[in-house]
Amino acid sequence: MPLEQVSTTRRVEELRHHILSHLAEPLTVADLAARAHVSDRQLTRIFKSELGTTPHAYIESARVEEARRQLESTDATLERVATLCGFGTVDTLVRAFRRRLDTTPTEYRRRFRTEHG
C-alpha cells in the first residue's frame, strides 16, 4: 500500500473516531478538513474514496445510528435524543430518520419495543 494511502486511511480513521466521539457537537466539513490539514474538497474526495460517502452523509448516518441506540435503550424524549445526537431539533432528527430509515423516530421506537419488548 502506498505511503500516501496509508496516511489517508489513518487520517480517515482518526476523523471517524473524532466524529463518533463528538456527535452532540457541531461537526462541519470545514472543521473536519482543518483537523485533517486538507481542503474541504480534498476531504470530500478522501471520504468518497475511503468510505464511499461524503463527510456530511457519514456524520448524518452516525447520528442516526446513535439516535437508534438511544431510542432502543432509553426513554429519553425526542428533544433529548436530538440534542444528544447533534441534530439540534426534533424536526432535523425526524427528517434524517425518514431519509435514512424511511420511518420516524417515534414509529421506530414503537416498532422496536413491540418486536423486542
CSV table of C-alpha atoms in Angstrom, one decimal:
chain,number,residue,atom,x,y,z
A,1,MET,CA,0.0,0.0,0.0
A,2,PRO,CA,1.5,3.4,-1.0
A,3,LEU,CA,2.6,5.6,1.9
A,4,GLU,CA,0.1,8.3,0.9
A,5,GLN,CA,-2.8,5.9,1.0
A,6,VAL,CA,-1.7,4.6,4.5
A,7,SER,CA,-1.6,8.2,5.7
A,8,THR,CA,-5.0,8.9,4.1
A,9,THR,CA,-6.5,5.8,5.7
A,10,ARG,CA,-5.1,6.7,9.1
A,11,ARG,CA,-6.4,10.3,8.7
A,12,VAL,CA,-9.9,9.0,7.9
A,13,GLU,CA,-9.9,6.6,10.9
A,14,GLU,CA,-8.9,9.5,13.1
A,15,LEU,CA,-11.7,11.6,11.7
A,16,ARG,CA,-14.2,8.8,12.1
A,17,HIS,CA,-13.2,8.4,15.7
A,18,HIS,CA,-13.4,12.2,16.3
A,19,ILE,CA,-16.9,12.3,14.7
A,20,LEU,CA,-18.2,9.3,16.7
A,21,SER,CA,-16.8,10.9,19.9
A,22,HIS,CA,-18.3,14.3,19.2
A,23,LEU,CA,-21.7,13.6,17.7
A,24,ALA,CA,-23.5,16.1,20.0
A,25,GLU,CA,-21.3,18.9,18.9
A,26,PRO,CA,-21.4,20.9,15.6
A,27,LEU,CA,-19.4,19.0,13.0
A,28,THR,CA,-18.7,20.9,9.8
A,29,VAL,CA,-16.8,19.8,6.8
A,30,ALA,CA,-14.6,22.9,7.1
A,31,ASP,CA,-13.7,22.0,10.7
A,32,LEU,CA,-13.0,18.4,9.8
A,33,ALA,CA,-10.9,19.4,6.9
A,34,ALA,CA,-8.9,21.8,9.0
A,35,ARG,CA,-8.4,19.0,11.6
A,36,ALA,CA,-7.1,16.7,8.8
A,37,HIS,CA,-5.0,19.5,7.3
A,38,VAL,CA,-6.7,19.3,3.9
A,39,SER,CA,-9.1,21.4,1.9
A,40,ASP,CA,-12.9,20.9,2.1
A,41,ARG,CA,-12.9,19.5,-1.4
A,42,GLN,CA,-9.9,17.2,-0.7
A,43,LEU,CA,-11.7,15.9,2.5
A,44,THR,CA,-14.8,15.1,0.4
A,45,ARG,CA,-12.7,13.3,-2.2
A,46,ILE,CA,-10.9,11.3,0.6
A,47,PHE,CA,-14.2,10.3,2.2
A,48,LYS,CA,-15.7,9.3,-1.1
A,49,SER,CA,-12.7,7.2,-1.9
A,50,GLU,CA,-12.2,5.6,1.5
A,51,LEU,CA,-15.8,5.3,2.7
A,52,GLY,CA,-17.9,5.7,-0.4
A,53,THR,CA,-19.8,8.7,1.0
A,54,THR,CA,-19.4,12.3,1.8
A,55,PRO,CA,-18.4,13.7,5.2
A,56,HIS,CA,-21.9,15.2,5.7
A,57,ALA,CA,-23.6,11.9,4.9
A,58,TYR,CA,-21.2,10.0,7.1
A,59,ILE,CA,-22.0,12.4,10.0
A,60,GLU,CA,-25.7,12.1,9.5
A,61,SER,CA,-25.6,8.3,9.3
A,62,ALA,CA,-23.5,8.1,12.5
A,63,ARG,CA,-26.0,10.4,14.3
A,64,VAL,CA,-29.0,8.3,13.1
A,65,GLU,CA,-27.3,5.2,14.4
A,66,GLU,CA,-26.7,6.8,17.8
A,67,ALA,CA,-30.3,8.0,17.8
A,68,ARG,CA,-31.4,4.5,17.1
A,69,ARG,CA,-29.4,3.2,20.1
A,70,GLN,CA,-30.9,5.9,22.3
A,71,LEU,CA,-34.5,5.1,21.2
A,72,GLU,CA,-33.9,1.4,21.7
A,73,SER,CA,-32.3,1.6,25.1
A,74,THR,CA,-33.7,4.7,26.9
A,75,ASP,CA,-36.9,6.5,27.4
A,76,ALA,CA,-35.3,9.9,26.6
A,77,THR,CA,-37.6,12.4,24.9
A,78,LEU,CA,-37.1,13.1,21.2
A,79,GLU,CA,-35.8,16.5,22.2
A,80,ARG,CA,-33.2,14.9,24.3
A,81,VAL,CA,-32.2,12.3,21.7
A,82,ALA,CA,-32.0,15.1,19.1
A,83,THR,CA,-29.6,17.1,21.4
A,84,LEU,CA,-27.5,14.1,22.4
A,85,CYS,CA,-27.0,13.1,18.8
A,86,GLY,CA,-26.3,16.5,17.4
A,87,PHE,CA,-29.4,17.1,15.4
A,88,GLY,CA,-30.3,20.2,17.3
A,89,THR,CA,-34.1,20.0,16.7
A,90,VAL,CA,-36.6,17.2,16.6
A,91,ASP,CA,-37.5,18.3,13.1
A,92,THR,CA,-34.0,17.7,11.9
A,93,LEU,CA,-33.9,14.3,13.7
A,94,VAL,CA,-37.2,13.3,12.0
A,95,ARG,CA,-36.0,14.3,8.6
A,96,ALA,CA,-32.8,12.3,9.0
A,97,PHE,CA,-34.7,9.3,10.1
A,98,ARG,CA,-37.1,9.5,7.2
A,99,ARG,CA,-34.2,9.9,4.8
A,100,ARG,CA,-32.1,7.0,6.3
A,101,LEU,CA,-34.7,4.6,7.7
A,102,ASP,CA,-37.9,5.6,5.9
A,103,THR,CA,-39.7,6.0,9.3
A,104,THR,CA,-39.9,8.4,12.1
A,105,PRO,CA,-38.2,8.2,15.5
A,106,THR,CA,-41.5,7.6,17.3
A,107,GLU,CA,-42.5,4.9,14.9
A,108,TYR,CA,-39.1,3.3,15.1
A,109,ARG,CA,-39.2,3.2,19.0
A,110,ARG,CA,-42.7,1.8,19.0
A,111,ARG,CA,-41.8,-0.9,16.4
A,112,PHE,CA,-38.6,-1.8,18.2
A,113,ARG,CA,-40.3,-2.1,21.6
A,114,THR,CA,-43.1,-4.2,20.1
A,115,GLU,CA,-40.7,-6.6,18.4
A,116,HIS,CA,-38.2,-6.7,21.3
A,117,GLY,CA,-40.3,-5.9,24.3
